[in-house]
Amino acid sequence: MSTITKTTGNPALPRIVIVGGGAGGLELATRLGQNLGKKQRAEITLIDCSHTHIWKPLLHEVAAGTLDSHDDELSYLAHARAHHFRFVLGRLSGLDRQNQRVEIAAMVNERGEEIVPARSQAYDILVIAIGSICNDFGIAGVAEHCQFLDTTEQAELFQQHLLEAYLRAHAQGGVRNQGELDIAIVGGGATGIELSAQLHQATLLLSAYGLDNVKPSDIKLHLIEASPTLLPELPARMSEATVAQLKAIGVNLYLGERVVEVNEAGVKTQSGLFIPAATRVWAAGIKAPDCLRGIGGLESNRINQLLVRRSLQTTLDEDIYAIGDCAACPWPEKGPQASVPPRAQSAHQMASLAYENILRRLNRQEQKDYVYTDYGSLVSLGKYSTVGNLMGNLMGSVMIEGAIARLVYLSLYKMHQMALFGPFRVALLVISNFFRSRLRPKIKLH
Ligand SMILES: Cc1cc2nc3c(=O)[nH]c(=O)nc-3n(C[C@H](O)[C@H](O)[C@H](O)COP(=O)(O)OP(=O)(O)OC[C@H]3O[C@@H](n4cnc5c(N)ncnc54)[C@H](O)[C@@H]3O)c2cc1C
């Protein structure tokens, strides 16, 4: 094990740098800041390309307008100050492992003006936690003609387009051209399903708020999935319950249809089907950001994830950890080739182990192995239902539905908030959200 002594700012302090302040990285930076940063035992730095954090599983609600991102976002600068770490705005662009420096690209604003120049940041321990983005698998027309929900900006842009299309159609007295407001969502995983349900709810609300020249039935929602079932990795009963619920609210399902091309008019599938849609959303599959492919000579897989050992250290460099969606972490309990799935619960658990292993490393103790605990999966169908399965050592997989499932689903976000703010502030947030939800419209109308 190499020792960690050299520093520049305060020569006594090891420099721990975390790149990516999402579901995993922000929890880790907060815990390290609260412990090592506060006691001045290490210098903790978080680098992120955004000014604010929002928990990614909320993005489909932002896209549908049923959640205003400003209500749930957190300022990195303010959070860093309160939790004894430094925040650096910037986008990871390279890695100089020999000199232990992270390269950060220049940041420009929307007018193309440089806010901060390209820089590098020294580290003794580095954690890469930059998540994932949608994978278009190189399918023709997807990059040009689909919208994505990888970032808050993309989700807000989607909400703006939806609202503008609704306002336009309302002003002209209703839908003039068939399919003018139709939405095709490619990918029948949790994201696509949850987005379909939220969009259905949004169309009802927009009509109720006076845009009533457009009837909810004027908007067709199409959900297209290459597998013959929705949520194929989950128990069949859960998939069947989801299909039944989506059909009940009028979502058109196309199962076993592989998309081969997308254009400005709609989506083509391998079987020759063409699904016309003015708006197209891509939510099929993920990859880690392209900047990670072979970064600093580290090993990466075909979807750019960094290969890590079970300690979450990268295979070729024990000073560098990777956690969350951007890490290919072995899951031997599932099979010799299996990797831990890219989920918020995996990122949360990896942040906890990375925290422990970093402390152990500073204390020259052996690293612990990451063991993924699958607590099950839950899919929210907005106000209509929540379905899912809970996993336990003794009970195996138990399917839950309705109010109980909704409570468990909401508790996932509460766990993230607890890790960031602690119980007292989470209680205050719950109370303030309760009153805010009674004072605000149920959908974002601007
Ligand atoms: C719409 C949607 C719904 C989802 N619903 C669920 C769900 O219900 N349950 C579930 O378990 N999972 C869900 N997921 C998946 C879940 O959000 C991810 O698995 C989880 O957020 C991964 O956490 P992470 O810390 O690895 O990355 P993220 O939370 O994605 O955070 C990555 C961070 O890195 C930053 N970043 C990215 N690139 C760079 C760069 N080059 N330089 C600097 N910073 C960078 C980003 O700004 C971001 O802050 C959903 C995902 C989406 C998109």
Short mmCIF file of C-alpha atoms and ligand atoms in Angstrom, two decimals:
data_model
loop_
_atom_site.label_atom_id
_atom_site.label_comp_id
_atom_site.label_asym_id
_atom_site.label_seq_id
_atom_site.Cartn_x
_atom_site.Cartn_y
_atom_site.Cartn_z
CA MET A 1 0.00 0.00 0.00
CA SER A 2 1.49 3.42 -0.96
CA THR A 3 1.58 6.07 1.78
CA ILE A 4 -0.27 9.33 1.54
CA THR A 5 1.80 12.19 2.86
CA LYS A 6 2.52 14.83 0.25
CA THR A 7 0.29 17.88 0.17
CA THR A 8 0.61 21.48 -1.03
CA GLY A 9 -2.00 23.67 0.79
CA ASN A 10 -1.40 22.37 4.29
CA PRO A 11 1.57 19.95 4.13
CA ALA A 12 0.14 17.92 7.00
CA LEU A 13 -3.13 17.15 5.25
CA PRO A 14 -3.84 14.46 2.65
CA ARG A 15 -5.87 15.76 -0.31
CA ILE A 16 -9.02 13.78 -1.09
CA VAL A 17 -10.69 14.81 -4.35
CA ILE A 18 -14.13 13.57 -5.43
CA VAL A 19 -15.22 14.21 -9.00
CA GLY A 20 -19.01 14.16 -9.45
CA GLY A 21 -21.45 15.29 -6.77
CA GLY A 22 -24.43 13.03 -7.53
CA ALA A 23 -26.25 10.30 -5.59
CA GLY A 24 -22.92 8.73 -4.54
CA GLY A 25 -20.28 11.49 -4.76
CA LEU A 26 -22.16 14.13 -2.80
CA GLU A 27 -22.97 11.73 0.04
CA LEU A 28 -19.30 10.76 0.21
CA ALA A 29 -18.02 14.37 0.15
CA THR A 30 -20.53 15.29 2.89
CA ARG A 31 -19.48 12.44 5.18
CA LEU A 32 -15.76 13.00 4.62
CA GLY A 33 -16.23 16.75 5.17
CA GLN A 34 -18.20 16.22 8.37
CA ASN A 35 -15.51 13.92 9.74
CA LEU A 36 -12.04 14.57 8.28
CA GLY A 37 -12.67 18.09 6.94
CA LYS A 38 -14.22 19.35 10.17
CA LYS A 39 -11.42 17.88 12.29
CA GLN A 40 -8.85 19.25 9.81
CA ARG A 41 -7.47 15.77 9.20
CA ALA A 42 -7.78 15.99 5.41
CA GLU A 43 -8.55 18.52 2.70
CA ILE A 44 -11.74 17.42 0.91
CA THR A 45 -12.57 18.81 -2.53
CA LEU A 46 -15.64 18.10 -4.64
CA ILE A 47 -15.55 18.89 -8.37
CA ASP A 48 -18.78 18.98 -10.40
CA CYS A 49 -19.68 20.51 -13.76
CA SER A 50 -22.96 21.86 -12.39
CA HIS A 51 -23.61 24.56 -9.76
CA THR A 52 -26.42 22.60 -8.15
CA HIS A 53 -27.37 19.03 -7.25
CA ILE A 54 -30.71 17.35 -7.74
CA TRP A 55 -31.26 13.66 -7.02
CA LYS A 56 -31.36 12.11 -10.50
CA PRO A 57 -34.37 9.78 -9.97
CA LEU A 58 -36.47 12.98 -9.68
CA LEU A 59 -35.64 14.13 -13.22
CA HIS A 60 -38.68 12.55 -14.89
CA GLU A 61 -40.87 14.59 -12.52
CA VAL A 62 -38.96 17.76 -13.50
CA ALA A 63 -39.46 16.85 -17.18
CA ALA A 64 -43.22 16.42 -16.73
CA GLY A 65 -43.44 19.65 -14.72
CA THR A 66 -44.89 17.89 -11.67
CA LEU A 67 -41.76 18.94 -9.73
CA ASP A 68 -40.09 22.36 -9.91
CA SER A 69 -36.35 21.63 -9.85
CA HIS A 70 -35.75 24.81 -7.82
CA ASP A 71 -37.73 23.29 -4.94
CA ASP A 72 -35.42 20.31 -4.57
CA GLU A 73 -32.01 21.47 -5.77
CA LEU A 74 -29.06 22.09 -3.52
CA SER A 75 -26.26 24.63 -4.08
CA TYR A 76 -22.88 22.91 -3.99
CA LEU A 77 -21.11 26.04 -2.71
CA ALA A 78 -23.52 26.47 0.22
CA HIS A 79 -23.52 22.75 1.06
CA ALA A 80 -19.71 22.58 0.92
CA ARG A 81 -19.37 25.51 3.30
CA ALA A 82 -21.78 23.92 5.79
CA HIS A 83 -20.04 20.53 5.59
CA HIS A 84 -16.36 21.47 5.66
CA PHE A 85 -15.30 20.69 2.11
CA ARG A 86 -14.30 22.81 -0.89
CA PHE A 87 -16.36 22.94 -4.07
CA VAL A 88 -14.73 23.43 -7.46
CA LEU A 89 -16.91 24.08 -10.52
CA GLY A 90 -15.50 22.20 -13.50
CA ARG A 91 -15.75 19.29 -15.89
CA LEU A 92 -13.30 16.38 -15.65
CA SER A 93 -11.36 16.22 -18.92
CA GLY A 94 -8.24 14.16 -18.17
CA LEU A 95 -6.05 12.51 -15.58
CA ASP A 96 -2.29 12.74 -15.04
CA ARG A 97 -1.70 9.73 -12.80
CA GLN A 98 2.06 10.18 -12.64
CA ASN A 99 1.76 13.63 -11.08
CA GLN A 100 -1.53 12.80 -9.35
CA ARG A 101 -3.49 15.65 -10.94
CA VAL A 102 -7.04 15.78 -12.26
CA GLU A 103 -7.46 17.90 -15.39
CA ILE A 104 -10.49 20.17 -15.48
CA ALA A 105 -11.82 21.77 -18.67
CA ALA A 106 -12.57 25.51 -18.88
CA MET A 107 -16.18 26.41 -18.03
CA VAL A 108 -18.06 28.77 -20.34
CA ASN A 109 -21.49 30.32 -19.86
CA GLU A 110 -24.40 30.14 -22.34
CA ARG A 111 -23.00 33.23 -24.16
CA GLY A 112 -19.73 31.35 -24.72
CA GLU A 113 -17.80 33.51 -22.22
CA GLU A 114 -15.21 31.75 -20.10
CA ILE A 115 -16.18 31.68 -16.40
CA VAL A 116 -13.18 29.71 -15.16
CA PRO A 117 -10.14 28.63 -17.21
CA ALA A 118 -8.87 25.06 -17.67
CA ARG A 119 -7.03 23.93 -14.56
CA SER A 120 -5.69 20.91 -12.76
CA GLN A 121 -6.23 19.77 -9.19
CA ALA A 122 -3.73 17.75 -7.15
CA TYR A 123 -4.91 14.71 -5.21
CA ASP A 124 -3.57 12.01 -2.92
CA ILE A 125 -6.79 10.00 -3.06
CA LEU A 126 -9.18 10.44 -5.98
CA VAL A 127 -12.78 9.21 -6.21
CA ILE A 128 -14.46 9.29 -9.62
CA ALA A 129 -18.26 9.42 -9.34
CA ILE A 130 -19.47 11.12 -12.54
CA GLY A 131 -22.47 8.82 -13.11
CA SER A 132 -23.83 7.81 -16.50
CA ILE A 133 -25.61 9.19 -19.55
CA CYS A 134 -28.05 7.64 -22.01
CA ASN A 135 -26.54 5.24 -24.51
CA ASP A 136 -27.84 5.74 -28.06
CA PHE A 137 -25.97 2.59 -29.24
CA GLY A 138 -25.07 4.52 -32.41
CA ILE A 139 -28.66 4.17 -33.74
CA ALA A 140 -29.33 6.52 -36.65
CA GLY A 141 -31.03 9.80 -35.76
CA VAL A 142 -31.20 9.29 -31.98
CA ALA A 143 -28.63 11.97 -31.06
CA GLU A 144 -30.24 14.53 -33.43
CA HIS A 145 -33.94 13.83 -32.94
CA CYS A 146 -34.40 12.57 -29.38
CA GLN A 147 -34.45 14.36 -26.07
CA PHE A 148 -32.55 12.92 -23.09
CA LEU A 149 -33.04 13.14 -19.34
CA ASP A 150 -29.44 13.00 -18.13
CA THR A 151 -29.27 16.44 -16.54
CA THR A 152 -31.56 18.96 -14.85
CA GLU A 153 -31.10 21.32 -17.83
CA GLN A 154 -32.32 18.61 -20.25
CA ALA A 155 -35.32 17.82 -18.03
CA GLU A 156 -36.20 21.54 -17.77
CA LEU A 157 -35.85 21.96 -21.54
CA PHE A 158 -38.22 19.04 -22.07
CA GLN A 159 -40.77 20.62 -19.70
CA GLN A 160 -40.49 23.94 -21.60
CA HIS A 161 -41.10 22.21 -24.96
CA LEU A 162 -44.09 20.34 -23.56
CA LEU A 163 -45.63 23.51 -22.13
CA GLU A 164 -44.97 25.53 -25.31
CA ALA A 165 -46.55 22.82 -27.48
CA TYR A 166 -49.59 22.81 -25.20
CA LEU A 167 -49.88 26.64 -25.23
CA ARG A 168 -49.55 26.71 -29.04
CA ALA A 169 -52.23 24.07 -29.52
CA HIS A 170 -54.54 25.77 -27.00
CA ALA A 171 -54.11 29.18 -28.71
CA GLN A 172 -54.98 27.73 -32.13
CA GLY A 173 -58.17 26.24 -30.70
CA GLY A 174 -57.02 22.62 -30.39
CA VAL A 175 -54.81 20.06 -32.09
CA ARG A 176 -54.77 20.69 -35.88
CA ASN A 177 -52.40 18.05 -37.15
CA GLN A 178 -52.63 14.47 -36.04
CA GLY A 179 -49.72 13.52 -33.74
CA GLU A 180 -48.79 17.16 -33.13
CA LEU A 181 -48.53 16.59 -29.38
CA ASP A 182 -47.72 12.86 -29.34
CA ILE A 183 -44.74 11.66 -27.34
CA ALA A 184 -42.72 8.50 -28.03
CA ILE A 185 -40.54 7.21 -25.20
CA VAL A 186 -37.95 4.61 -26.15
CA GLY A 187 -36.97 2.30 -23.29
CA GLY A 188 -39.37 0.39 -21.05
CA GLY A 189 -37.13 0.42 -17.97
CA ALA A 190 -37.97 2.31 -14.79
CA THR A 191 -37.17 5.73 -16.33
CA GLY A 192 -39.42 5.26 -19.41
CA ILE A 193 -42.29 3.83 -17.37
CA GLU A 194 -42.12 6.52 -14.69
CA LEU A 195 -41.93 9.26 -17.33
CA SER A 196 -45.01 7.88 -19.17
CA ALA A 197 -47.09 7.94 -15.98
CA GLN A 198 -45.89 11.42 -14.99
CA LEU A 199 -46.62 12.79 -18.47
CA HIS A 200 -50.13 11.37 -18.37
CA GLN A 201 -50.68 13.08 -15.03
CA ALA A 202 -49.21 16.34 -16.47
CA THR A 203 -51.63 16.37 -19.43
CA LEU A 204 -54.63 16.09 -17.06
CA LEU A 205 -53.28 18.93 -14.92
CA LEU A 206 -52.55 21.26 -17.87
CA SER A 207 -56.13 20.87 -19.10
CA ALA A 208 -57.43 21.47 -15.58
CA TYR A 209 -55.42 24.73 -15.34
CA GLY A 210 -57.33 26.26 -18.27
CA LEU A 211 -55.47 24.98 -21.36
CA ASP A 212 -58.67 23.11 -22.12
CA ASN A 213 -58.75 23.49 -25.89
CA VAL A 214 -56.41 20.51 -25.72
CA LYS A 215 -58.01 17.35 -24.38
CA PRO A 216 -55.75 14.86 -22.61
CA SER A 217 -56.94 12.32 -25.20
CA ASP A 218 -55.37 14.54 -27.96
CA ILE A 219 -51.95 13.46 -26.68
CA LYS A 220 -50.89 9.90 -27.31
CA LEU A 221 -48.10 8.47 -25.21
CA HIS A 222 -46.14 5.65 -26.86
CA LEU A 223 -43.72 3.47 -24.87
CA ILE A 224 -41.42 1.31 -27.01
CA GLU A 225 -39.33 -1.53 -25.60
CA ALA A 226 -37.09 -4.04 -27.40
CA SER A 227 -37.74 -6.91 -24.92
CA PRO A 228 -41.02 -8.78 -25.05
CA THR A 229 -41.79 -7.65 -21.47
CA LEU A 230 -41.41 -4.48 -19.43
CA LEU A 231 -38.85 -4.57 -16.61
CA PRO A 232 -37.50 -7.96 -17.77
CA GLU A 233 -34.99 -8.17 -14.92
CA LEU A 234 -37.78 -8.07 -12.32
CA PRO A 235 -40.36 -10.72 -11.31
CA ALA A 236 -43.05 -11.36 -13.97
CA ARG A 237 -45.86 -10.34 -11.60
CA MET A 238 -44.34 -6.88 -11.27
CA SER A 239 -44.05 -6.52 -15.01
CA GLU A 240 -47.67 -7.63 -15.51
CA ALA A 241 -48.96 -5.18 -12.87
CA THR A 242 -47.05 -2.34 -14.58
CA VAL A 243 -48.38 -3.25 -18.04
CA ALA A 244 -51.95 -3.37 -16.69
CA GLN A 245 -51.60 0.03 -15.02
CA LEU A 246 -50.05 1.71 -18.08
CA LYS A 247 -52.77 0.29 -20.34
CA ALA A 248 -55.42 1.52 -17.89
CA ILE A 249 -54.21 5.12 -18.27
CA GLY A 250 -54.05 4.79 -22.06
CA VAL A 251 -50.31 4.49 -22.73
CA ASN A 252 -49.70 2.65 -26.05
CA LEU A 253 -47.21 -0.14 -25.43
CA TYR A 254 -44.98 -1.59 -28.15
CA LEU A 255 -43.16 -4.60 -26.67
CA GLY A 256 -40.55 -6.61 -28.60
CA GLU A 257 -40.02 -3.65 -30.96
CA ARG A 258 -36.35 -2.73 -31.51
CA VAL A 259 -35.86 0.88 -32.67
CA VAL A 260 -33.59 1.11 -35.71
CA GLU A 261 -33.98 4.76 -36.69
CA VAL A 262 -35.39 8.02 -35.40
CA ASN A 263 -36.25 11.08 -37.49
CA GLU A 264 -38.07 14.39 -36.97
CA ALA A 265 -41.42 12.70 -37.61
CA GLY A 266 -41.15 9.65 -35.37
CA VAL A 267 -39.56 6.31 -34.58
CA LYS A 268 -38.95 3.32 -36.90
CA THR A 269 -38.66 -0.22 -35.57
CA GLN A 270 -36.98 -3.35 -36.97
CA SER A 271 -40.34 -4.99 -37.71
CA GLY A 272 -41.19 -2.12 -40.10
CA LEU A 273 -43.46 -0.21 -37.73
CA PHE A 274 -43.37 3.61 -37.82
CA ILE A 275 -44.65 5.42 -34.72
CA PRO A 276 -45.28 9.11 -35.50
CA ALA A 277 -44.46 11.46 -32.62
CA ALA A 278 -43.64 15.16 -32.46
CA THR A 279 -41.56 14.59 -29.32
CA ARG A 280 -39.20 11.67 -28.88
CA VAL A 281 -37.41 10.73 -25.65
CA TRP A 282 -34.53 8.26 -25.44
CA ALA A 283 -34.38 6.32 -22.17
CA ALA A 284 -32.89 3.00 -23.32
CA GLY A 285 -29.65 1.92 -21.73
CA ILE A 286 -26.77 3.81 -20.15
CA LYS A 287 -23.04 4.33 -20.58
CA ALA A 288 -20.47 6.18 -18.48
CA PRO A 289 -19.39 9.54 -19.96
CA ASP A 290 -17.00 9.20 -22.93
CA CYS A 291 -14.22 11.12 -21.10
CA LEU A 292 -13.66 8.02 -18.94
CA ARG A 293 -12.71 5.72 -21.83
CA GLY A 294 -9.09 4.80 -21.05
CA ILE A 295 -8.64 7.93 -18.88
CA GLY A 296 -5.12 8.09 -17.41
CA GLY A 297 -4.50 4.58 -18.77
CA LEU A 298 -7.08 3.07 -16.37
CA GLU A 299 -9.04 0.00 -17.48
CA SER A 300 -12.57 0.65 -18.75
CA ASN A 301 -15.26 -1.57 -20.29
CA ARG A 302 -17.27 -1.22 -23.52
CA ILE A 303 -19.68 1.26 -21.87
CA ASN A 304 -16.78 3.38 -20.52
CA GLN A 305 -17.19 2.29 -16.89
CA LEU A 306 -13.93 2.12 -14.93
CA LEU A 307 -13.08 -1.40 -13.80
CA VAL A 308 -12.80 -1.57 -10.03
CA ARG A 309 -11.84 -4.25 -7.51
CA ARG A 310 -14.29 -5.16 -4.80
CA SER A 311 -12.65 -2.51 -2.58
CA LEU A 312 -13.89 0.02 -5.21
CA GLN A 313 -10.27 0.91 -6.06
CA THR A 314 -9.57 0.95 -9.78
CA THR A 315 -7.83 -2.17 -11.04
CA LEU A 316 -4.57 -0.40 -11.93
CA ASP A 317 -4.31 2.33 -9.29
CA GLU A 318 -5.11 1.92 -5.61
CA ASP A 319 -5.11 5.71 -5.07
CA ILE A 320 -8.12 6.02 -7.37
CA TYR A 321 -11.61 4.78 -6.47
CA ALA A 322 -14.68 4.78 -8.71
CA ILE A 323 -18.25 4.57 -7.38
CA GLY A 324 -21.81 4.65 -8.69
CA ASP A 325 -22.92 4.29 -12.30
CA CYS A 326 -19.44 5.00 -13.72
CA ALA A 327 -17.88 1.99 -11.92
CA ALA A 328 -17.93 -1.60 -13.21
CA CYS A 329 -17.91 -3.35 -9.86
CA PRO A 330 -17.95 -7.17 -9.73
CA TRP A 331 -21.07 -8.84 -8.32
CA PRO A 332 -19.81 -12.41 -7.76
CA GLU A 333 -22.91 -13.39 -5.78
CA LYS A 334 -24.87 -12.96 -9.03
CA GLY A 335 -22.37 -14.60 -11.39
CA PRO A 336 -18.72 -14.49 -12.51
CA GLN A 337 -19.35 -11.86 -15.21
CA ALA A 338 -22.03 -9.86 -13.35
CA SER A 339 -21.58 -6.20 -12.38
CA VAL A 340 -23.45 -4.24 -9.74
CA PRO A 341 -26.45 -2.54 -11.48
CA PRO A 342 -26.45 1.25 -12.03
CA ARG A 343 -28.97 2.35 -9.43
CA ALA A 344 -29.33 5.00 -6.75
CA GLN A 345 -29.17 2.32 -4.02
CA SER A 346 -25.86 0.97 -5.42
CA ALA A 347 -24.38 4.51 -5.50
CA HIS A 348 -25.56 5.10 -1.92
CA GLN A 349 -24.04 1.82 -0.68
CA MET A 350 -20.78 2.39 -2.60
CA ALA A 351 -20.46 5.88 -1.07
CA SER A 352 -20.69 4.30 2.40
CA LEU A 353 -18.00 1.71 1.65
CA ALA A 354 -15.72 4.23 -0.09
CA TYR A 355 -16.00 6.42 3.03
CA GLU A 356 -14.99 3.50 5.23
CA ASN A 357 -12.19 2.37 2.94
CA ILE A 358 -10.72 5.88 2.67
CA LEU A 359 -10.59 6.12 6.47
CA ARG A 360 -9.01 2.65 6.60
CA ARG A 361 -6.46 3.65 3.99
CA LEU A 362 -5.48 6.77 5.93
CA ASN A 363 -5.10 4.54 9.00
CA ARG A 364 -3.12 1.95 6.98
CA GLN A 365 -5.72 -0.78 7.51
CA GLU A 366 -6.80 -3.40 5.00
CA GLN A 367 -9.53 -2.42 2.52
CA LYS A 368 -12.99 -3.99 2.86
CA ASP A 369 -14.87 -5.62 -0.02
CA TYR A 370 -18.07 -4.12 -1.36
CA VAL A 371 -21.02 -6.49 -1.09
CA TYR A 372 -24.07 -5.23 -2.97
CA THR A 373 -27.31 -5.62 -1.04
CA ASP A 374 -30.27 -5.62 -3.39
CA TYR A 375 -33.23 -4.23 -1.43
CA GLY A 376 -35.48 -4.68 -4.46
CA SER A 377 -36.83 -2.29 -7.07
CA LEU A 378 -39.72 0.10 -7.10
CA VAL A 379 -41.34 1.83 -10.02
CA SER A 380 -43.52 4.87 -9.42
CA LEU A 381 -46.51 5.30 -11.69
CA GLY A 382 -47.10 8.82 -10.42
CA LYS A 383 -50.34 9.32 -8.53
CA TYR A 384 -51.75 6.13 -10.06
CA SER A 385 -49.71 3.50 -8.28
CA THR A 386 -46.28 2.29 -7.24
CA VAL A 387 -45.22 -1.29 -7.80
CA GLY A 388 -42.13 -3.13 -6.76
CA ASN A 389 -40.47 -5.96 -4.97
CA LEU A 390 -38.61 -5.94 -1.70
CA MET A 391 -35.73 -8.31 -1.15
CA GLY A 392 -34.76 -9.77 2.19
CA ASN A 393 -32.43 -12.54 3.34
CA LEU A 394 -35.24 -14.52 4.94
CA MET A 395 -38.27 -13.57 2.87
CA GLY A 396 -36.73 -13.63 -0.62
CA SER A 397 -38.56 -11.36 -3.05
CA VAL A 398 -41.94 -9.96 -1.97
CA MET A 399 -44.07 -7.93 -4.35
CA ILE A 400 -45.59 -4.74 -2.94
CA GLU A 401 -48.01 -2.32 -4.51
CA GLY A 402 -50.01 0.83 -3.77
CA ALA A 403 -49.59 2.98 -0.66
CA ILE A 404 -46.95 0.79 1.03
CA ALA A 405 -44.87 0.68 -2.14
CA ARG A 406 -45.23 4.46 -2.48
CA LEU A 407 -43.96 4.95 1.09
CA VAL A 408 -40.95 2.70 0.49
CA TYR A 409 -40.26 4.52 -2.82
CA LEU A 410 -40.32 7.91 -1.10
CA SER A 411 -38.06 6.57 1.66
CA LEU A 412 -35.25 6.05 -0.92
CA TYR A 413 -35.06 9.80 -1.46
CA LYS A 414 -35.37 10.45 2.25
CA MET A 415 -32.31 8.20 2.81
CA HIS A 416 -30.34 10.36 0.36
CA GLN A 417 -31.51 13.54 2.09
CA MET A 418 -30.64 12.05 5.50
CA ALA A 419 -27.10 11.35 4.30
CA LEU A 420 -26.79 14.98 3.16
CA PHE A 421 -28.64 16.93 5.84
CA GLY A 422 -29.23 14.73 8.89
CA PRO A 423 -32.61 14.05 10.56
CA PHE A 424 -33.37 17.55 11.89
CA ARG A 425 -33.09 19.34 8.54
CA VAL A 426 -34.92 16.52 6.75
CA ALA A 427 -37.83 16.97 9.21
CA LEU A 428 -37.82 20.73 8.43
CA LEU A 429 -37.79 19.98 4.70
CA VAL A 430 -40.78 17.63 5.04
CA ILE A 431 -42.74 20.35 6.88
CA SER A 432 -41.79 23.11 4.42
CA ASN A 433 -42.66 20.86 1.43
CA PHE A 434 -46.05 20.14 2.99
CA PHE A 435 -46.92 23.87 3.13
CA ARG A 436 -45.27 24.69 -0.22
CA SER A 437 -47.32 21.99 -1.98
CA ARG A 438 -50.49 23.67 -0.70
CA LEU A 439 -49.45 27.13 -1.87
CA ARG A 440 -48.17 26.23 -5.35
CA PRO A 441 -49.94 24.90 -8.47
CA LYS A 442 -49.68 21.12 -8.85
CA ILE A 443 -47.69 21.55 -12.05
CA LYS A 444 -45.07 24.05 -13.26
CA LEU A 445 -46.92 26.52 -15.49
CA HIS A 446 -44.02 28.65 -16.78
C1 LIG B 1 -35.01 9.86 -14.95
C2 LIG B 1 -34.26 8.86 -14.09
C3 LIG B 1 -34.95 8.13 -13.12
C4 LIG B 1 -34.26 7.21 -12.31
N1 LIG B 1 -34.96 6.53 -11.35
C5 LIG B 1 -34.30 5.69 -10.52
C6 LIG B 1 -35.01 4.99 -9.49
O1 LIG B 1 -36.23 5.13 -9.35
N2 LIG B 1 -34.29 4.16 -8.66
C7 LIG B 1 -32.93 4.00 -8.80
O2 LIG B 1 -32.31 3.26 -8.02
N3 LIG B 1 -32.24 4.64 -9.77
C8 LIG B 1 -32.89 5.48 -10.63
N4 LIG B 1 -32.19 6.13 -11.61
C9 LIG B 1 -30.73 5.89 -11.71
C10 LIG B 1 -29.99 6.72 -10.64
O3 LIG B 1 -30.36 8.07 -10.79
C11 LIG B 1 -28.49 6.54 -10.80
O4 LIG B 1 -28.18 5.17 -10.70
C12 LIG B 1 -27.73 7.31 -9.72
O5 LIG B 1 -28.04 8.69 -9.74
C13 LIG B 1 -26.22 7.12 -9.92
O6 LIG B 1 -25.53 7.89 -8.99
P1 LIG B 1 -24.06 8.42 -9.32
O7 LIG B 1 -23.58 9.10 -8.08
O8 LIG B 1 -23.25 7.34 -9.91
O9 LIG B 1 -24.26 9.49 -10.50
P2 LIG B 1 -25.21 10.74 -10.62
O10 LIG B 1 -26.22 10.80 -9.54
O11 LIG B 1 -25.69 10.75 -12.04
O12 LIG B 1 -24.21 11.97 -10.43
C14 LIG B 1 -23.16 12.23 -11.31
C15 LIG B 1 -22.63 13.63 -11.03
O13 LIG B 1 -21.44 13.82 -11.81
C16 LIG B 1 -21.47 15.09 -12.44
N5 LIG B 1 -20.67 14.96 -13.66
C17 LIG B 1 -20.96 14.28 -14.78
N6 LIG B 1 -19.94 14.35 -15.67
C18 LIG B 1 -18.99 15.11 -15.09
C19 LIG B 1 -17.68 15.55 -15.47
N7 LIG B 1 -17.14 15.19 -16.65
N8 LIG B 1 -16.98 16.32 -14.63
C20 LIG B 1 -17.50 16.70 -13.42
N9 LIG B 1 -18.72 16.30 -13.00
C21 LIG B 1 -19.45 15.51 -13.81
C22 LIG B 1 -22.96 15.36 -12.67
O14 LIG B 1 -23.21 16.76 -12.76
C23 LIG B 1 -23.59 14.74 -11.43
O15 LIG B 1 -23.69 15.67 -10.38
C24 LIG B 1 -32.85 7.04 -12.45
C25 LIG B 1 -32.17 7.76 -13.43
C26 LIG B 1 -32.86 8.66 -14.24
C27 LIG B 1 -32.10 9.45 -15.29
#
